[in-house]
């Protein structure tokens, strides 16, 4: 990804060098932090903004050594001791002198621990405990993303095994990408890609819905025959679904989501969010802090006579183009004439992720540590579709806003997405045939679940498909 973005910068000649940037500094908030700050300020349920990690500990683990290693790592990165102070519309960061503790306790109520919300201004944004049986770590999303967790895991493992860590050479406050102006080519791309959004839809939705971020999750296991077909399709090409087209697992998730949302809403334009690592240079890869931001991906479903493999190719090209032109979220919404000072996603209502843990699971690299698959209550979006590929199964977790959607609605989405994935693995199927099959499945499932089809389609149009018709 870094190579892709840097190649875009290179082909713009000296333009990148001419763009004036400045470091973030200690007090100023980044675009990513502002995105979360407004959600914290306006939410009625903040547990969904936690990033939990839970691991089982075998008897071979030296718990005192693990406590020492983790505590040292957490406290050597000042960003993790941030507090966020708000005065009206202005906000700034202070770094607390209070160190992060990692107590050893006899037991812990894991659901209560990982769902306990954080107070951004008064208390620490990192909590950790170690028991005889497990390690529980919980970090506020306003300072944490997956790359940060990887760095913490790696450094903790190094210290645990007696190795010496080099001094921290670059901190979050040193980064400059947040102030980088948008260049002409990138501005033109996003104008053409998203500039025709319908502000009337935005105004209507603002009247209908105030996000509380209350929510829960539904987890289902994809049938093994579908998963086996998916794995068989990836064997020859490594990480891709189709060797010739190079469609990734995540792009497949984007495609089947767009297809289902099209069936539900009858919209030709579907916009969903993909997670964007947002680290534009190699020197930012190891920096501890929140960089992750949403990246809008627009899928156009117009020519229904093409094959479903053609849709996958379209999604691959669209997502790659969005990635190559990625910019900080606040820069994007400002360019589109929207406001970053809000808790509304505006451009999209749902997000799609795809975790491939068939070979390596993100965890502490210490023998005797095994990660649990955990999540919190709450909902960060209208719906989050999180695919998780493991050695022996493929699961789909749907995190959904309970103010908008019922459990039956989430179950319907799971059924439709499973069917759509199966269709995506039959590339000779036409898009029209796939849509007709999904429409029939929609009617059958609504009848089985006691749902009204028109109510389902109306909700999808209003709350899942973005600001386009």
XYZ file of C-alpha atoms in Angstrom:
469
model
C 0.000 0.000 0.000
C 2.818 2.406 0.879
C 4.454 1.607 -2.455
C 1.202 2.340 -4.289
C 0.806 5.726 -2.624
C 4.460 6.669 -3.016
C 4.310 5.792 -6.716
C 1.421 8.235 -7.093
C 3.516 10.897 -5.394
C 6.463 10.124 -7.663
C 4.474 10.475 -10.873
C 3.323 13.914 -9.708
C 6.916 14.998 -10.023
C 8.125 17.556 -7.508
C 4.621 18.440 -6.442
C 4.827 16.543 -3.156
C 8.038 18.284 -2.240
C 6.448 21.663 -2.933
C 3.491 21.029 -0.615
C 4.111 22.820 2.664
C 3.595 20.608 5.698
C 4.212 20.975 9.414
C 4.444 18.499 12.243
C 1.292 17.804 14.249
C 2.766 18.975 17.532
C 1.887 17.958 21.055
C -1.452 19.740 21.510
C -3.083 19.704 18.080
C -5.415 16.833 17.176
C -5.085 14.889 13.954
C -7.940 14.359 11.508
C -8.316 10.789 12.776
C -8.533 11.898 16.410
C -11.106 14.593 15.591
C -13.222 11.946 13.822
C -13.425 9.965 17.079
C -13.674 12.986 19.386
C -17.033 14.023 17.944
C -18.352 10.506 18.304
C -17.358 10.453 21.943
C -18.970 13.832 22.560
C -22.364 12.925 21.094
C -22.691 9.222 21.823
C -24.935 7.490 24.325
C -22.896 4.277 24.146
C -19.109 4.478 24.037
C -18.128 0.857 24.580
C -18.004 0.379 20.802
C -15.098 2.850 20.732
C -12.864 0.490 22.730
C -10.163 -1.664 21.134
C -9.897 -4.837 23.243
C -7.309 -7.590 23.239
C -7.653 -10.726 25.359
C -5.154 -13.579 25.467
C -5.018 -16.868 27.341
C -1.780 -17.440 29.258
C -0.324 -20.897 29.712
C 1.401 -22.004 32.897
C 4.795 -21.461 31.240
C 4.341 -17.673 31.109
C 6.396 -15.655 33.593
C 3.671 -13.232 34.623
C 5.916 -10.803 36.482
C 8.199 -10.549 33.464
C 5.160 -10.016 31.205
C 3.844 -7.260 33.480
C 7.219 -5.510 33.415
C 7.568 -5.768 29.630
C 4.042 -4.562 28.819
C 4.166 -1.729 31.349
C 7.493 -0.505 29.961
C 6.207 -0.537 26.393
C 2.937 1.226 27.189
C 4.723 4.020 29.061
C 7.497 4.630 26.549
C 4.967 5.978 24.037
C 3.660 9.324 25.276
C 0.664 9.296 22.933
C -0.889 6.540 25.074
C -0.965 8.929 28.061
C -3.015 11.496 26.137
C -5.969 13.347 27.606
C -8.311 15.315 25.333
C -9.678 18.583 26.698
C -12.595 20.331 25.003
C -13.534 23.991 25.403
C -16.592 24.735 23.261
C -15.643 23.683 19.758
C -11.905 23.785 20.446
C -10.011 20.727 21.628
C -6.411 20.048 22.529
C -4.250 17.274 23.902
C -2.262 17.130 27.110
C 0.100 14.356 28.155
C -0.489 13.027 31.639
C 2.417 12.419 34.018
C 0.552 9.453 35.508
C 2.072 6.247 34.247
C 0.004 3.394 32.841
C -0.211 0.538 35.306
C -0.521 -3.176 34.565
C -1.700 -4.782 37.808
C -1.758 -8.494 38.503
C -5.175 -9.545 39.814
C -6.709 -12.858 40.783
C -9.528 -12.669 38.219
C -11.267 -10.296 35.834
C -14.771 -9.955 34.424
C -13.718 -9.745 30.764
C -17.025 -8.456 29.260
C -17.294 -5.731 31.911
C -13.613 -4.787 31.527
C -13.596 -4.426 27.753
C -16.980 -2.653 27.623
C -16.213 -0.057 30.295
C -16.065 3.326 28.504
C -13.181 5.788 28.687
C -13.375 9.393 29.861
C -11.182 11.233 27.375
C -10.305 14.143 29.637
C -9.933 12.731 33.132
C -8.624 9.183 33.139
C -6.191 7.006 31.264
C -7.041 5.751 27.784
C -5.260 2.415 28.309
C -6.248 -0.295 30.790
C -4.551 -3.640 31.266
C -4.622 -6.441 33.818
C -2.965 -9.819 34.053
C -4.505 -12.773 35.883
C -3.199 -16.304 36.329
C -5.252 -17.279 33.282
C -5.228 -14.300 30.911
C -4.067 -10.879 29.803
C -6.733 -8.249 29.107
C -5.787 -5.024 27.332
C -8.258 -2.280 26.434
C -7.378 0.950 24.606
C -9.551 3.834 23.458
C -9.871 3.958 19.675
C -8.977 7.664 19.715
C -5.325 6.693 20.222
C -5.271 3.157 18.822
C -5.404 1.212 15.574
C -4.273 -2.262 14.504
C -0.798 -1.072 13.476
C -0.324 0.374 16.950
C -1.326 -2.941 18.509
C 1.198 -4.755 16.334
C 3.940 -2.396 17.541
C 2.977 -2.919 21.188
C 2.917 -6.688 20.729
C 6.268 -6.722 18.956
C 8.027 -4.533 21.531
C 6.506 -6.414 24.488
C 7.736 -9.682 23.027
C 11.229 -8.249 22.568
C 11.444 -7.099 26.189
C 9.921 -10.308 27.524
C 12.714 -12.312 25.905
C 15.390 -9.997 27.319
C 16.192 -7.987 24.213
C 16.871 -4.246 24.281
C 14.588 -1.822 22.460
C 16.079 1.150 20.598
C 14.954 4.610 21.746
C 11.721 5.929 20.217
C 12.988 7.947 17.253
C 9.706 9.252 15.855
C 6.501 10.044 17.722
C 2.959 10.717 16.600
C 3.518 14.422 17.254
C 6.332 14.456 14.666
C 4.135 13.318 11.764
C 3.373 15.812 9.002
C 0.819 14.051 6.799
C -2.140 15.664 8.606
C -1.275 19.119 7.261
C -0.523 18.064 3.700
C -2.636 20.101 1.246
C -4.652 18.295 -1.402
C -2.987 18.374 -4.825
C -4.760 19.166 -8.082
C -4.961 15.615 -9.420
C -6.282 14.220 -6.146
C -8.844 16.991 -5.848
C -10.059 16.252 -9.356
C -10.341 12.533 -8.616
C -12.548 13.023 -5.565
C -14.667 15.648 -7.326
C -15.392 13.166 -10.090
C -15.817 10.234 -7.698
C -17.982 11.748 -4.957
C -18.774 15.332 -5.946
C -22.307 14.534 -7.137
C -23.589 13.574 -3.665
C -27.195 14.552 -2.974
C -27.348 17.044 -0.097
C -31.138 16.631 0.033
C -30.591 13.051 1.208
C -28.237 14.364 3.897
C -30.776 16.886 5.159
C -33.520 14.256 5.238
C -31.358 11.822 7.190
C -30.322 14.473 9.720
C -34.011 14.915 10.547
C -34.638 11.190 10.852
C -31.642 9.960 12.794
C -29.382 11.055 15.619
C -26.563 8.558 16.189
C -26.473 7.145 19.705
C -23.915 4.442 18.817
C -25.927 1.894 20.745
C -25.511 -1.451 19.100
C -24.544 -5.078 19.256
C -23.113 -7.793 17.028
C -24.356 -10.876 15.231
C -21.740 -13.500 14.394
C -22.384 -16.288 11.927
C -20.194 -19.011 10.444
C -20.138 -19.221 6.653
C -20.958 -22.733 5.343
C -17.808 -24.779 4.878
C -18.521 -25.550 1.220
C -18.477 -21.821 0.411
C -15.340 -21.269 2.463
C -13.600 -24.188 0.769
C -14.421 -22.715 -2.645
C -13.037 -19.379 -1.507
C -9.827 -20.990 -0.253
C -9.485 -23.056 -3.437
C -9.794 -19.852 -5.465
C -6.970 -18.244 -3.502
C -4.444 -21.077 -3.530
C -2.930 -20.415 -6.920
C -2.662 -16.655 -6.483
C -1.899 -16.389 -2.785
C -4.041 -13.499 -1.541
C -6.304 -13.067 -4.555
C -9.648 -14.563 -5.384
C -9.112 -14.769 -9.137
C -5.602 -15.247 -10.411
C -6.161 -13.318 -13.620
C -7.985 -10.344 -12.139
C -6.118 -10.105 -8.822
C -9.226 -9.438 -6.711
C -8.352 -9.549 -3.019
C -10.416 -11.042 -0.225
C -11.303 -7.576 1.048
C -12.344 -6.416 -2.420
C -14.554 -9.496 -2.617
C -16.164 -8.424 0.661
C -16.733 -4.945 -0.759
C -18.274 -6.381 -3.933
C -20.738 -8.729 -2.231
C -21.761 -5.963 0.187
C -22.397 -3.545 -2.671
C -24.373 -6.215 -4.529
C -26.610 -6.914 -1.523
C -27.158 -3.215 -0.834
C -28.098 -2.705 -4.485
C -30.692 -5.466 -4.227
C -32.105 -3.960 -1.039
C -32.148 -0.326 -2.150
C -32.364 -0.507 -5.951
C -29.699 2.200 -6.045
C -27.142 2.232 -8.847
C -24.516 3.912 -6.662
C -23.392 2.255 -3.454
C -20.769 3.878 -1.218
C -19.194 1.925 1.624
C -16.109 2.522 3.752
C -12.917 0.506 3.740
C -10.341 0.782 6.543
C -7.356 2.814 5.377
C -4.048 2.414 7.224
C -3.260 6.068 6.368
C 0.499 5.815 6.824
C 1.859 7.505 3.731
C 5.556 6.904 4.259
C 7.737 4.062 5.436
C 8.927 6.137 8.402
C 5.339 6.372 9.686
C 4.822 2.594 9.632
C 6.262 2.056 13.098
C 4.872 5.189 14.749
C 2.556 4.497 17.678
C -0.740 6.375 17.421
C -4.024 6.483 15.551
C -3.680 6.804 11.773
C -6.547 4.582 10.617
C -9.351 6.441 8.839
C -12.264 5.419 6.620
C -11.771 5.383 2.858
C -14.971 5.739 0.803
C -15.321 3.280 -2.068
C -18.047 3.886 -4.622
C -19.433 0.934 -6.564
C -21.537 1.665 -9.646
C -24.039 -1.005 -10.628
C -25.458 0.015 -13.999
C -24.705 -2.548 -16.686
C -26.444 -5.601 -15.244
C -25.800 -7.787 -18.299
C -22.124 -8.230 -17.484
C -20.779 -11.153 -15.455
C -20.357 -11.058 -11.704
C -16.606 -11.428 -12.253
C -16.791 -8.094 -14.080
C -18.278 -6.543 -10.951
C -15.350 -7.897 -8.940
C -12.948 -6.344 -11.440
C -14.773 -3.016 -11.155
C -14.545 -3.060 -7.375
C -10.842 -3.900 -7.568
C -10.191 -0.932 -9.881
C -12.378 1.439 -7.876
C -10.859 0.546 -4.521
C -7.324 0.748 -5.891
C -8.050 4.182 -7.354
C -9.497 5.379 -4.034
C -6.424 4.052 -2.221
C -4.027 5.726 -4.654
C -5.784 9.055 -4.035
C -6.322 8.672 -0.292
C -6.187 11.833 1.802
C -6.978 12.594 5.462
C -10.695 12.429 6.236
C -11.031 16.083 7.217
C -9.389 17.149 3.945
C -11.799 14.999 1.948
C -15.018 16.177 3.599
C -13.856 19.801 3.403
C -13.182 19.366 -0.310
C -16.717 18.000 -0.778
C -18.256 20.933 1.074
C -19.148 18.925 4.179
C -18.051 19.380 7.781
C -15.544 17.311 9.688
C -16.839 18.810 12.935
C -19.667 16.314 13.289
C -20.273 12.752 14.400
C -22.118 11.849 11.194
C -20.158 9.802 8.633
C -22.172 11.629 5.921
C -20.529 9.978 2.924
C -21.169 6.383 3.969
C -23.248 4.416 6.466
C -21.492 1.069 6.587
C -17.976 -0.322 6.483
C -16.400 -3.587 5.293
C -13.304 -5.288 6.693
C -11.728 -8.666 5.940
C -9.200 -10.197 8.352
C -7.137 -13.090 7.016
C -5.782 -15.004 10.008
C -5.259 -18.343 8.282
C -1.492 -18.196 8.719
C -0.818 -15.593 11.393
C -3.088 -14.206 14.112
C -2.297 -10.788 15.568
C -1.089 -11.575 19.069
C 1.835 -11.256 21.428
C 4.788 -13.157 19.907
C 5.387 -15.081 23.126
C 5.187 -18.863 23.433
C 2.219 -19.780 25.607
C 0.067 -16.780 24.624
C -3.055 -17.400 22.546
C -5.469 -14.644 21.551
C -9.220 -14.824 22.048
C -11.629 -13.437 19.465
C -13.485 -10.702 21.358
C -15.484 -7.575 20.574
C -17.406 -4.933 22.473
C -21.028 -3.865 22.495
C -22.022 -0.720 20.605
C -21.829 0.200 16.934
C -19.370 2.516 15.217
C -21.421 2.703 11.997
C -24.919 1.917 10.823
C -23.467 -1.492 10.040
C -19.979 -2.954 10.044
C -19.408 -6.147 8.050
C -16.314 -7.853 9.455
C -15.201 -11.032 7.683
C -12.702 -13.196 9.550
C -10.877 -16.045 7.807
C -9.259 -18.594 10.105
C -7.650 -21.964 9.469
C -10.840 -23.925 9.993
C -13.660 -21.476 9.345
C -14.844 -18.195 7.863
C -17.015 -16.034 10.079
C -18.974 -12.851 9.484
C -19.575 -10.421 12.328
C -22.213 -7.778 11.687
C -21.976 -4.900 14.146
C -25.190 -2.901 13.852
C -26.939 0.169 15.244
C -29.856 -1.075 17.354
C -31.651 2.285 17.046
C -32.026 1.590 13.310
C -31.939 -2.162 12.878
C -33.315 -5.221 14.614
C -31.592 -8.524 15.125
C -33.806 -9.989 12.392
C -32.582 -7.315 9.965
C -28.973 -8.221 10.799
C -29.747 -11.913 10.329
C -31.295 -11.129 6.934
C -28.141 -9.239 5.932
C -26.004 -12.185 7.007
C -28.079 -14.597 4.923
C -27.960 -12.340 1.864
C -24.214 -11.754 2.142
C -23.585 -15.493 2.452
C -25.643 -16.151 -0.659
C -23.916 -13.293 -2.523
C -20.476 -14.684 -1.620
C -21.474 -18.036 -3.047
C -22.552 -16.334 -6.268
C -19.275 -14.390 -6.438
C -17.438 -17.725 -6.512
C -19.280 -18.647 -9.714
C -17.757 -15.998 -12.012
C -19.684 -17.176 -15.081
C -22.933 -16.058 -13.432
C -24.319 -12.849 -14.927
C -24.913 -9.903 -12.663
C -28.584 -9.910 -13.598
C -28.919 -13.584 -12.666
C -27.228 -12.939 -9.336
C -29.542 -10.023 -8.584
C -32.641 -12.036 -9.454
C -31.509 -14.885 -7.218
C -30.792 -12.498 -4.350
C -34.182 -10.806 -4.798
C -35.913 -14.178 -4.559
C -33.817 -15.022 -1.502
C -34.746 -11.657 0.046
C -38.455 -12.356 -0.310
C -38.073 -15.886 1.048
C -36.004 -14.789 4.045
C -38.328 -11.883 4.875
C -41.229 -14.316 4.939
C -39.284 -16.744 7.133
C -38.183 -14.019 9.568
C -41.534 -12.224 9.633
C -40.166 -9.055 8.025
C -41.881 -6.649 5.646
C -39.908 -6.362 2.405
C -40.856 -2.727 1.794
C -39.795 -1.775 5.326
C -36.457 -3.514 4.812
C -35.786 -1.803 1.491
C -36.789 1.615 2.839
C -34.367 1.288 5.748
C -31.573 0.202 3.438
C -32.135 3.214 1.192
C -32.178 5.654 4.104
C -29.518 4.293 6.415
C -27.069 2.046 4.532
C -26.249 3.356 1.080
C -24.874 6.893 1.398
C -25.828 10.166 -0.274
C -26.392 8.965 -3.816
C -29.383 7.729 -5.806
